[in-house]
Short mmCIF file of C-alpha atoms and ligand atoms in Angstrom, two decimals:
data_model
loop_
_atom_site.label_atom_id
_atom_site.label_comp_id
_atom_site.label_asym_id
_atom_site.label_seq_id
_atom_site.Cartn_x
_atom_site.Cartn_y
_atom_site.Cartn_z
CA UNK J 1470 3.09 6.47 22.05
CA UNK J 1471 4.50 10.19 23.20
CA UNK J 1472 4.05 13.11 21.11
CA UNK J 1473 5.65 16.51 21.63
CA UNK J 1474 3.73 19.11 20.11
CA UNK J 1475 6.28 21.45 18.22
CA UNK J 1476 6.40 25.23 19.12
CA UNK J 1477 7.95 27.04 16.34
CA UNK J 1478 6.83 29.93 15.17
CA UNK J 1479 4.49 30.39 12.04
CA UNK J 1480 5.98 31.18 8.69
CA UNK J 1481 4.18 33.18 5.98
CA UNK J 1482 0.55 31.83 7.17
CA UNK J 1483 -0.54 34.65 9.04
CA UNK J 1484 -1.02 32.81 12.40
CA UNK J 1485 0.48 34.26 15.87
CA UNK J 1486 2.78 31.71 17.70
CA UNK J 1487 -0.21 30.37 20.37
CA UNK J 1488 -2.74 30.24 17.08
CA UNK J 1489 0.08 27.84 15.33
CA UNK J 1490 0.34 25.82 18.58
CA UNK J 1491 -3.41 25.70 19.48
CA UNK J 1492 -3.61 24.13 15.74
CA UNK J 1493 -0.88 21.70 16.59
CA UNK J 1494 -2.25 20.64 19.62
CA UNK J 1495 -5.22 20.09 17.64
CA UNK J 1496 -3.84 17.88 15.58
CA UNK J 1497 -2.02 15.58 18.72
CA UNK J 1498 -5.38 14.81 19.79
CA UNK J 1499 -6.53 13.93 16.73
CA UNK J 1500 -4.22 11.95 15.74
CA UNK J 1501 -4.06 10.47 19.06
CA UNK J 1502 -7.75 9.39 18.87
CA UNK J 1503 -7.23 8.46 14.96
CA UNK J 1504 -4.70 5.81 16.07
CA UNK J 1505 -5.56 4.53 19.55
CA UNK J 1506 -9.66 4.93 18.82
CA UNK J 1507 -12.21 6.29 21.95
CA UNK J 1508 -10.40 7.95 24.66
CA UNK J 1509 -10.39 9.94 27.64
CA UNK J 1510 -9.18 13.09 28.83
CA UNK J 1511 -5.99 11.17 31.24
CA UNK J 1512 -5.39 9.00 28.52
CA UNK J 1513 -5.04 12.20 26.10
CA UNK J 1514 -2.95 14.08 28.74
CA UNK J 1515 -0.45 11.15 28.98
CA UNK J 1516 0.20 10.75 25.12
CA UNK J 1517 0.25 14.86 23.92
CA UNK J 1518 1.60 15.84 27.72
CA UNK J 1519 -1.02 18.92 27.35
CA UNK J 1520 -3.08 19.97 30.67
CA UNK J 1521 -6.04 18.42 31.32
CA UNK J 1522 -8.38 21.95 32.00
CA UNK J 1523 -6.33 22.94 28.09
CA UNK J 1524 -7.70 19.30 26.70
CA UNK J 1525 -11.01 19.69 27.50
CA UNK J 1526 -11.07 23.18 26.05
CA UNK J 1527 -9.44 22.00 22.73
CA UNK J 1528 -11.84 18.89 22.58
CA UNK J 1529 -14.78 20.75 23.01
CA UNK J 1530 -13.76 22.72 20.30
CA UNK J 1531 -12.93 20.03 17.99
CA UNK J 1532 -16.86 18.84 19.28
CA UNK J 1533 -17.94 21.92 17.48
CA UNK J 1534 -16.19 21.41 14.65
CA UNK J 1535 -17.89 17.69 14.03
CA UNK J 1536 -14.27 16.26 14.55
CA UNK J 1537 -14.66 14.89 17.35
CA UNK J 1538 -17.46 12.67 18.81
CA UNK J 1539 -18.39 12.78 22.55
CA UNK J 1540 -19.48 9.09 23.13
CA UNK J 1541 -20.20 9.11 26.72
CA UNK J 1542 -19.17 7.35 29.72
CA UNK J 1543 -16.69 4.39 29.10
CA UNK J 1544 -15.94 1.35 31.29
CA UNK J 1545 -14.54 2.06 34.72
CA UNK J 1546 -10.64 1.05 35.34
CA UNK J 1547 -11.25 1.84 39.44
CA UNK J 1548 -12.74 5.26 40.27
CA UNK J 1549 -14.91 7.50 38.44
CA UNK J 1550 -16.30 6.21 34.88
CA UNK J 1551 -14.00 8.62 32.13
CA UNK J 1552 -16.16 10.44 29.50
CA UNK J 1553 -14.87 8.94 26.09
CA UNK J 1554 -14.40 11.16 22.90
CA UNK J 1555 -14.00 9.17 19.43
CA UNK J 1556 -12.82 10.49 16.15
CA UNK J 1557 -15.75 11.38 13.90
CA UNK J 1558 -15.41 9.01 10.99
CA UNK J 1559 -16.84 10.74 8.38
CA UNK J 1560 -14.94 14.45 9.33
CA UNK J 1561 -12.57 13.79 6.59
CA UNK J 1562 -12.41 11.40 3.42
CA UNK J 1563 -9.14 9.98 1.80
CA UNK J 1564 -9.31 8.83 -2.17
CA UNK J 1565 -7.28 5.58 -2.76
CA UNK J 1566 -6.18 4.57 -6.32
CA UNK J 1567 -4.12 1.26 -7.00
CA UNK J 1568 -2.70 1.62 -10.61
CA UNK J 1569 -1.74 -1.99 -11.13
CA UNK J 1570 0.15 -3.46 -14.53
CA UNK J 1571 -3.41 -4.38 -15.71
CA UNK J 1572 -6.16 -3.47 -13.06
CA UNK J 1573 -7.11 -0.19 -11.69
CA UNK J 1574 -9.10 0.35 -8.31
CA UNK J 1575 -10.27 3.40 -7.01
CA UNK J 1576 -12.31 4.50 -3.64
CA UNK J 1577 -13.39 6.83 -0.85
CA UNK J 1578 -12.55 5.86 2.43
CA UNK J 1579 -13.46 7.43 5.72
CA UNK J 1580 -11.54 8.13 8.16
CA UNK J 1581 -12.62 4.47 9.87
CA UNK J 1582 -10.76 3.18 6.58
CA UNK J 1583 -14.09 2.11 5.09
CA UNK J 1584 -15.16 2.03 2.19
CA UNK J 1585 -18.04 5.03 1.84
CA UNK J 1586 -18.33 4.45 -2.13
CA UNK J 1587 -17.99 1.75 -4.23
CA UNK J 1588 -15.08 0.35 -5.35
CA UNK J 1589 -14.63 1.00 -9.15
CA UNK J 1590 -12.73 -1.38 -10.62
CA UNK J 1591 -11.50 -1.71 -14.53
CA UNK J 1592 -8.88 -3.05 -16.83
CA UNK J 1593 -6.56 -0.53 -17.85
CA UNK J 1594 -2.94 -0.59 -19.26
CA UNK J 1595 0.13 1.60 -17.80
CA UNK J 1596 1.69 1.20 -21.13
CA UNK J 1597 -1.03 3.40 -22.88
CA UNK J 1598 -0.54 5.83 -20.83
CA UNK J 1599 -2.66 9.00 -22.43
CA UNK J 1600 -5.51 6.70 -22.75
CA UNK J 1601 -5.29 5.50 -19.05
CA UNK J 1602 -4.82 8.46 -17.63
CA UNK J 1603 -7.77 9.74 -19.07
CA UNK J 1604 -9.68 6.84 -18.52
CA UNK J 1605 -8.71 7.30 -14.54
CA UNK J 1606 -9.87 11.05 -13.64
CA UNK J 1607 -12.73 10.28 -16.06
CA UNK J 1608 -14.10 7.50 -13.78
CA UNK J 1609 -12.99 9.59 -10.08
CA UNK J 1610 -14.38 12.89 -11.16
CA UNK J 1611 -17.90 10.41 -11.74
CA UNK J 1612 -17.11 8.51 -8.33
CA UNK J 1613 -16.55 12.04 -6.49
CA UNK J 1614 -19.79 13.91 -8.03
CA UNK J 1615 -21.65 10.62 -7.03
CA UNK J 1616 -20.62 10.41 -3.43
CA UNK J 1617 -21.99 14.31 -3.14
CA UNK J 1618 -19.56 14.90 -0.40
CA UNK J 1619 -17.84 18.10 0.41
CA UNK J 1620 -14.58 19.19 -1.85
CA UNK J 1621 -13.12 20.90 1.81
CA UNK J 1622 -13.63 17.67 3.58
CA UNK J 1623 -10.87 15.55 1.01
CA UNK J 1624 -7.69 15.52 3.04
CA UNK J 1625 -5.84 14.04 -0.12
CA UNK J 1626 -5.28 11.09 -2.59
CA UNK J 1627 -2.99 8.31 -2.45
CA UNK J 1628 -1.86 6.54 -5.71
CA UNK J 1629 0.19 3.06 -6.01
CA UNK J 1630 1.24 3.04 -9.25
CA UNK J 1631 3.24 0.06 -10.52
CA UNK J 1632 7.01 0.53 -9.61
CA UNK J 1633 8.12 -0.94 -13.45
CA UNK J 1634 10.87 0.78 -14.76
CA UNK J 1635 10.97 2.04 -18.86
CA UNK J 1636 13.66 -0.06 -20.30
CA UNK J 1637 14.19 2.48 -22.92
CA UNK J 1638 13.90 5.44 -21.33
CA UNK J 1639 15.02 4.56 -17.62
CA UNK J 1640 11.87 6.44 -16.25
CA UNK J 1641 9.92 4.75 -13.72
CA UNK J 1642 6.58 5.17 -13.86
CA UNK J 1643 6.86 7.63 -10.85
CA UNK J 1644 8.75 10.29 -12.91
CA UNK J 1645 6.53 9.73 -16.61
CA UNK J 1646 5.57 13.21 -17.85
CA UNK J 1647 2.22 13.65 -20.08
CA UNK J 1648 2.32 17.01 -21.67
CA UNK J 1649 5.00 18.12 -19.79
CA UNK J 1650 3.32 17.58 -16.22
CA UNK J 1651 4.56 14.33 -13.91
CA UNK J 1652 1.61 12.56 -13.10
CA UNK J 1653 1.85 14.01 -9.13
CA UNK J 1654 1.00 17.38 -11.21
CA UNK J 1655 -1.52 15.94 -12.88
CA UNK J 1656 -3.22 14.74 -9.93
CA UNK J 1657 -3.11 18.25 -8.08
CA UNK J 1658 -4.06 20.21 -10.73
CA UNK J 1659 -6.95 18.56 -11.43
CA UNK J 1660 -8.62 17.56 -8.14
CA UNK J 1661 -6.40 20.79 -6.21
CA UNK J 1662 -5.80 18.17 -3.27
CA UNK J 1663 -2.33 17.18 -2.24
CA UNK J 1664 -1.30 13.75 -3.92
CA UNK J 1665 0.80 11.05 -2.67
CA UNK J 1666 2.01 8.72 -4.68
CA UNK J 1667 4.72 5.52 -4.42
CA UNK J 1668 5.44 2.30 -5.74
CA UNK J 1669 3.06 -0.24 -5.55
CA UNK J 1670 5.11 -2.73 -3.83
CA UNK J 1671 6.31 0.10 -0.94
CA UNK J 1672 2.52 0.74 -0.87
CA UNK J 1673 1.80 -2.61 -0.71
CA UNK J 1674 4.40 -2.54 2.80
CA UNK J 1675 2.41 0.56 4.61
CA UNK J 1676 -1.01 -1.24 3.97
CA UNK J 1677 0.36 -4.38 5.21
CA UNK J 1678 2.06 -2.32 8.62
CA UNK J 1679 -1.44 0.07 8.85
CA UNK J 1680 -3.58 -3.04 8.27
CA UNK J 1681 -2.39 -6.35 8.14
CA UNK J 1682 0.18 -8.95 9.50
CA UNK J 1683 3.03 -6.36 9.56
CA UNK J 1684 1.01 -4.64 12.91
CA UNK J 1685 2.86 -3.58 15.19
CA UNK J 1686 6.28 -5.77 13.43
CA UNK J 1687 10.02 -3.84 12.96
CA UNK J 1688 11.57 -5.57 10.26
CA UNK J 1689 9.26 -6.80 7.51
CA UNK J 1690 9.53 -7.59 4.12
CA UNK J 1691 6.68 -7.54 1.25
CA UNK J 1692 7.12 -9.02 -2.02
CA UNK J 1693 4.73 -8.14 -4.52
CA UNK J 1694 4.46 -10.36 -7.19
CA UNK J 1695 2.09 -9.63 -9.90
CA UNK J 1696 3.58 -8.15 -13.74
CA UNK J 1697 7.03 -8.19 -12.15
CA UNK J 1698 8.11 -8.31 -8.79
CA UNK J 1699 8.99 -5.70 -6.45
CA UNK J 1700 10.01 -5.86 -2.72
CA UNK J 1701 8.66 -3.52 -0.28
CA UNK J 1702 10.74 -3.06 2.88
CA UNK J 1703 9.89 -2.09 6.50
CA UNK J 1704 13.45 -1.32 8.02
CA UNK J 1705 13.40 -0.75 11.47
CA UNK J 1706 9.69 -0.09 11.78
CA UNK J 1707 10.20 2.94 8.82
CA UNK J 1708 9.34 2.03 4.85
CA UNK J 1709 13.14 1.96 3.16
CA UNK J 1710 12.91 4.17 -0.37
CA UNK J 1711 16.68 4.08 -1.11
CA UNK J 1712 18.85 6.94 -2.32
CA UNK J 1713 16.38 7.87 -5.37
CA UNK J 1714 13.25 6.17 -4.54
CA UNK J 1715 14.27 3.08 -6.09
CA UNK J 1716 15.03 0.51 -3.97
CA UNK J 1717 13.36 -2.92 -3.93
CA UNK J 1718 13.71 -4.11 -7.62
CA UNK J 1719 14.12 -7.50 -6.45
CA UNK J 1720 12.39 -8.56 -9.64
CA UNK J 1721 15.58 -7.42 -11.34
CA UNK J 1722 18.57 -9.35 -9.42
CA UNK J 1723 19.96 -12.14 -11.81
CA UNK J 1724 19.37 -15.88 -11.19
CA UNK J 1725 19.30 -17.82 -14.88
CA UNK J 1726 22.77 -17.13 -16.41
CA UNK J 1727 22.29 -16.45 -20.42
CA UNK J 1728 18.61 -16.38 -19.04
CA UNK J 1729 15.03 -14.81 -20.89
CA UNK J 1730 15.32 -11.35 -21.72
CA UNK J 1731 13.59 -9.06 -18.98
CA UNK J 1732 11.69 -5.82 -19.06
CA UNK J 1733 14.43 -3.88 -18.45
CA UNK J 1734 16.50 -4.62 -21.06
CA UNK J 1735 18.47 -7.42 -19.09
CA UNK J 1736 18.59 -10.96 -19.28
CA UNK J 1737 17.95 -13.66 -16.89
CA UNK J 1738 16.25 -11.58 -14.47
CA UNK J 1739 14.37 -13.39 -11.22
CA UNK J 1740 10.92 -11.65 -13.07
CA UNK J 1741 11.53 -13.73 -16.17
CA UNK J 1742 11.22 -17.17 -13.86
CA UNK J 1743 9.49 -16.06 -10.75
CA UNK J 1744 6.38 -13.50 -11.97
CA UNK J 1745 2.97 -13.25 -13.07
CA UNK J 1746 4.20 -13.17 -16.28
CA UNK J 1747 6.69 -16.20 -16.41
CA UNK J 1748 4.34 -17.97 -14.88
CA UNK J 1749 1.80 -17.07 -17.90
CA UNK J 1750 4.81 -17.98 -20.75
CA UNK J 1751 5.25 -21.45 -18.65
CA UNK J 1752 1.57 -22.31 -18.81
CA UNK J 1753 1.39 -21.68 -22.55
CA UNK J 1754 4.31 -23.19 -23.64
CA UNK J 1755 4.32 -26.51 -21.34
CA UNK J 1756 0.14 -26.86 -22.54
CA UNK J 1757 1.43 -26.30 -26.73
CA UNK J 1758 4.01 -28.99 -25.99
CA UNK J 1759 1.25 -31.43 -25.27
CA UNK J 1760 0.90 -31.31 -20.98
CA UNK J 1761 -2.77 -31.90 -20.08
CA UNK J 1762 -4.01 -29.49 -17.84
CA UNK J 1763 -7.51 -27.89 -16.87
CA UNK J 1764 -6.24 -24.82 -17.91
CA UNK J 1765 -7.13 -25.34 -21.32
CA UNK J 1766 -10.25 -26.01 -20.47
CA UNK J 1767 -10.23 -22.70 -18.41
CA UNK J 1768 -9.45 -20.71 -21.15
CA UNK J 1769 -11.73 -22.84 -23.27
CA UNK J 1770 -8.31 -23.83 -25.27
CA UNK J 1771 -7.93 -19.75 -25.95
CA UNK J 1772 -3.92 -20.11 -24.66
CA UNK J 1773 -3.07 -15.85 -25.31
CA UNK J 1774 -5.96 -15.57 -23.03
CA UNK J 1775 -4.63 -17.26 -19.79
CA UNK J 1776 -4.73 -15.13 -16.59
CA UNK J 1777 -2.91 -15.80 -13.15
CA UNK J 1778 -6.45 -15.98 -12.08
CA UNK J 1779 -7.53 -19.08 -14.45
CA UNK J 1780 -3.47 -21.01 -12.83
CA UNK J 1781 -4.75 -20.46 -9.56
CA UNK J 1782 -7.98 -21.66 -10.25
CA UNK J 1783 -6.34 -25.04 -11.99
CA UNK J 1784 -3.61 -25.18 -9.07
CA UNK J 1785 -6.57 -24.86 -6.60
CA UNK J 1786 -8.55 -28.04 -8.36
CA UNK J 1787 -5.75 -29.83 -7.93
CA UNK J 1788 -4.60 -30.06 -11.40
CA UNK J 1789 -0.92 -31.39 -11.44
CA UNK J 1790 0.50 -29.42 -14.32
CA UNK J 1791 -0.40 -26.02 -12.63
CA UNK J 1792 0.98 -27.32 -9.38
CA UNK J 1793 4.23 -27.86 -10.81
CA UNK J 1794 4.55 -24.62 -12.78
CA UNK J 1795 3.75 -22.50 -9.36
CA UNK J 1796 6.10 -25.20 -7.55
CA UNK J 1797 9.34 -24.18 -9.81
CA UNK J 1798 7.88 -20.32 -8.99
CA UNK J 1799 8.15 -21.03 -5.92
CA UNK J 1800 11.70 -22.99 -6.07
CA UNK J 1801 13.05 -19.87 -7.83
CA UNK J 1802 11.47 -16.98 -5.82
CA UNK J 1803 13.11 -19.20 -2.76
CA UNK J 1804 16.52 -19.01 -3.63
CA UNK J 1805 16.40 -15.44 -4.58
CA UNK J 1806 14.58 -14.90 -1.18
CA UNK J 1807 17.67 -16.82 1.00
CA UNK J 1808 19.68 -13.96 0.32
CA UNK J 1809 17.05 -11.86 1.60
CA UNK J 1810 16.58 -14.04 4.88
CA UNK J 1811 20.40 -13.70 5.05
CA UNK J 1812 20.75 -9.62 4.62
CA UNK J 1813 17.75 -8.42 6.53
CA UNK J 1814 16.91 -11.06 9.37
CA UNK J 1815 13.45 -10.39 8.51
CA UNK J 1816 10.56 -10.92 11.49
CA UNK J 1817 8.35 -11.82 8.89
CA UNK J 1818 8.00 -12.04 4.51
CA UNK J 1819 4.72 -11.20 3.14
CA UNK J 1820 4.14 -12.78 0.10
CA UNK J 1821 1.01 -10.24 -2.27
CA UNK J 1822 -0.28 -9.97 -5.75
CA UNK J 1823 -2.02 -12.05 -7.96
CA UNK J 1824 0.48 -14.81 -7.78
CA UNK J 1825 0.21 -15.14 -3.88
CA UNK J 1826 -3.52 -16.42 -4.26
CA UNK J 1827 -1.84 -19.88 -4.43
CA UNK J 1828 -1.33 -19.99 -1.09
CA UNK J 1829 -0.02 -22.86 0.58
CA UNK J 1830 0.78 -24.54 -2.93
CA UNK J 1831 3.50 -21.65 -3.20
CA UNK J 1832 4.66 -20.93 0.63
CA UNK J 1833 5.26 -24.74 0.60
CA UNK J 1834 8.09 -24.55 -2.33
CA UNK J 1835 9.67 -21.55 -0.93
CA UNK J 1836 9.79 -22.85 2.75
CA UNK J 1837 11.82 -25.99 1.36
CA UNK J 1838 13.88 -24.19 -0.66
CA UNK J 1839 14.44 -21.22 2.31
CA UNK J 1840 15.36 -24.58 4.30
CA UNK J 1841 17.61 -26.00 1.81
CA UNK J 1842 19.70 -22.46 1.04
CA UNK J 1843 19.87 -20.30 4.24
CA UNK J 1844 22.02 -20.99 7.85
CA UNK J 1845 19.07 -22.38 10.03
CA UNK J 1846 19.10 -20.55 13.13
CA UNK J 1847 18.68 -16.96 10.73
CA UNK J 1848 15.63 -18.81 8.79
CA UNK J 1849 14.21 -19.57 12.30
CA UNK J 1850 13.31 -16.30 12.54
CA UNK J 1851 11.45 -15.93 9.71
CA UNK J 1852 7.76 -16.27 9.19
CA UNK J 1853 6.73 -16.66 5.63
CA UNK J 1854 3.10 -16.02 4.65
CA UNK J 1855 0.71 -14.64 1.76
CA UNK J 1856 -1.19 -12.00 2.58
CA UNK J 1857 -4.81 -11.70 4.10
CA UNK J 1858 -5.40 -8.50 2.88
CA UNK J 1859 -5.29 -9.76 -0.89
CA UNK J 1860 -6.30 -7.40 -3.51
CA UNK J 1861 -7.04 -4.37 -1.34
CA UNK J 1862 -4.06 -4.25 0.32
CA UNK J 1863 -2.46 -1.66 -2.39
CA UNK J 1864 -6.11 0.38 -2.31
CA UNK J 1865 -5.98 0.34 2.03
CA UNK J 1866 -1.83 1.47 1.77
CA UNK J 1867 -2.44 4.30 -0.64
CA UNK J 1868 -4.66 5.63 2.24
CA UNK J 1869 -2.53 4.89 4.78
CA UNK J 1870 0.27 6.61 3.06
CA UNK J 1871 -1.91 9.77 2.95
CA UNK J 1872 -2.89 9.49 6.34
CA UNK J 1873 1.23 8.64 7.42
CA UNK J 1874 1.38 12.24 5.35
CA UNK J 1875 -1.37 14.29 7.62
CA UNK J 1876 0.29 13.43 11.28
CA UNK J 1877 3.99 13.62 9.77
CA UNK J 1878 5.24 16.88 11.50
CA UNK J 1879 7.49 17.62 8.96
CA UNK J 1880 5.05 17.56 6.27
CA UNK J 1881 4.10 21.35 5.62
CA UNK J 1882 1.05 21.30 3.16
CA UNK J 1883 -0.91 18.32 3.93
CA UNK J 1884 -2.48 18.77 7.91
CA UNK J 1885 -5.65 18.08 9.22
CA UNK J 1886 -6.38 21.20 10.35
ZN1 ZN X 721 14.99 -7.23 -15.33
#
């Protein structure tokens, strides 16, 4: 890690050129301790390349601010013992929301990443979107007054919202409008803190390189498959958007010719054999043509009430129906996912959502198909696995993504300082 701290000159905020650094400067060394955890002065010197006599002064400062923690003398590498400043993890606060297709989570995190509220957690529907809207700043404006924390201590909110696209319309959910404002305007002008928002399954990615098994990797894919399925891509060690913030619809490439119609208007779309969703329509249909399975008795025989959930459950008891529904998932999702193997020479595919609680009964499908369909010395390459941050991967990326925000220079109006 090497930072250099910028030195241009302040625009329109009213700050002299060595006020604009000293605040830069600042935020090296926080961001520095944010990432790399307790520190000492050398160790700060070698990352921000800042004096050690001008560290001192700007940690001490930072002391008196309650941003920094001085936690005393560290263990000794040879020599003297260092003195070890940590970030204070309750200086700042983050708000995470995960929009999903059907579930919505929301949170305040610290800046430790935990959890310092509950995590609310309700059914709501994107495609009601007045009522869910309302629904949403309804339940944070109760969760903020609750936590009786500080309004000036919020450095933002990050929001995953599902990355479906409006067959009539052509809007993603990104770009919908509710009485004339997109829902990033929404957002500010209602809480007056800078927003972030992205699809889920790119938010889905930055959790999974903040937090889970994409630490530290270059070239990692994320499929999310919940509703649909959409791909999340870390290209390079950077999160790929495409020209317009679209790319990723994986859940949209063809693989049944004169196939199910999709929801985008298409037909034989991978998400009409390979998602949440077909894997719903498969369960129903294969139990009212006369297949035993415990999900009936799941369900208690209510079919239009089947979840992923109550599959999973079934595929987990070992029930041989719901293993082979998941199984032809998994056959499908692995031919769509050679060419993938074959266009990225991914380090590693992370298999989230709901559909990825099946575990080994789904990586096993897909490995044997990936086997069958891709040139075996690329495949080597490859890891597959589900993810083990589950469900809160989407809720821990949205915070991520507004920390990513706070230490990206060329971000103007969301800093730390
Ligand atoms: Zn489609």
């Amino acid at each position: 890690m090497n930072k250099k701290i910028l030195e241009k000159p302040a625009i329109n905020n009213g700050l002299s050129n060595i006020e604009y650094k000293k605040i830069h400067q600042k935020n090296a060394i926080i961001e520095y301790l944010y990432k790399m955890g307790p520190t000492s002065n050398p160790d700060i010197a070698r990352y921000t390349k800042m004096s050690s006599p001008t560290i001192t002064k700007l940690v001490q400062e930072l002391i008196d601010l309650g941003i920094i923690i001085d936690m005393g003398v560290g263990e000794s590498i040879g020599g003297r013992k260092p003195n070890l400043f940590g970030i204070n993890p309750n200086a700042r606060y983050i708000v995470g929301v995960d929009i999903d297709c059907r579930m919505v989570k929301l949170g305040i995190f610290n800046l430790a990443n935990e959890a310092v509220s509950e995590i609310v957690t309700y059914f709501g529907n994107v495609k009601d979107k007045n009522k869910m809207f309302t629904e949403l700043f309804s339940r944070l404006d109760d969760l903020l007054e609750n936590s009786h924390l500080n309004k000036e201590a919020f450095l933002g909110i990050g929001v995953s919202i599902p990355g479906l696209i409006n067959s009539k319309t052509g809007q993603t959910y990104k770009d919908v409008r509710i009485d004339e404002k997109t829902l990033e305007e929404l957002f500010r002008d209602h809480y007056k803190l800078p927003v972030i928002m992205d699809s889920d399954s790119r938010v889905m990615a930055i959790g999974e390189q903040a937090f889970g098994f994409a630490k530290n990797k270059k070239d990692v894919l994320c499929l999310n498959i919940c509703d649909g399925i959409g791909l999340g891509m870390i290209l390079n060690g950077s999160v790929y958007h495409g020209k317009s913030g679209l790319a990723g619809e994986f859940g949209h490439i063809n693989v049944v010719k004169d196939g199910n119609l999709c929801t985008c208007g298409k037909y034989g779309c991978l998400e009409t054999v390979a998602s949440g969703t077909a894997l719903i329509e498969q369960a129903q249909q294969g139990i009212k043509k006369g297949n035993a399975s415990l999900i009936s008795e799941i369900v208690n025989d209510n079919l239009d009430d089947i979840h992923v959930s109550d599959i999973i459950e079934a595929v987990n008891k070992g029930d041989i129906f719901a293993i082979e529904i998941i199984n032809k998932l998994g056959h499908f999702l692995g031919e769509a996912m050679a060419s993938l193997v074959h266009i990225f020479n991914p380090e590693m595919i992370i298999i989230g959502g709901k559909v990825a609680l099946a575990e080994d009964y789904l990586i096993n499908p897909i490995q044997n198909t990936l086997n069958k369909y891709t040139i075996s010395h690329i495949k080597k390459d490859t890891i597959v696995v589900t993810s083990e941050l589950e469900e809160r991967v989407k809720l821990l990326g949205s915070v991520a993504m507004v920390m990513n925000q706070v230490f990206d220079e060329s971000v103007e109006d969301l800093k730390f300082l």
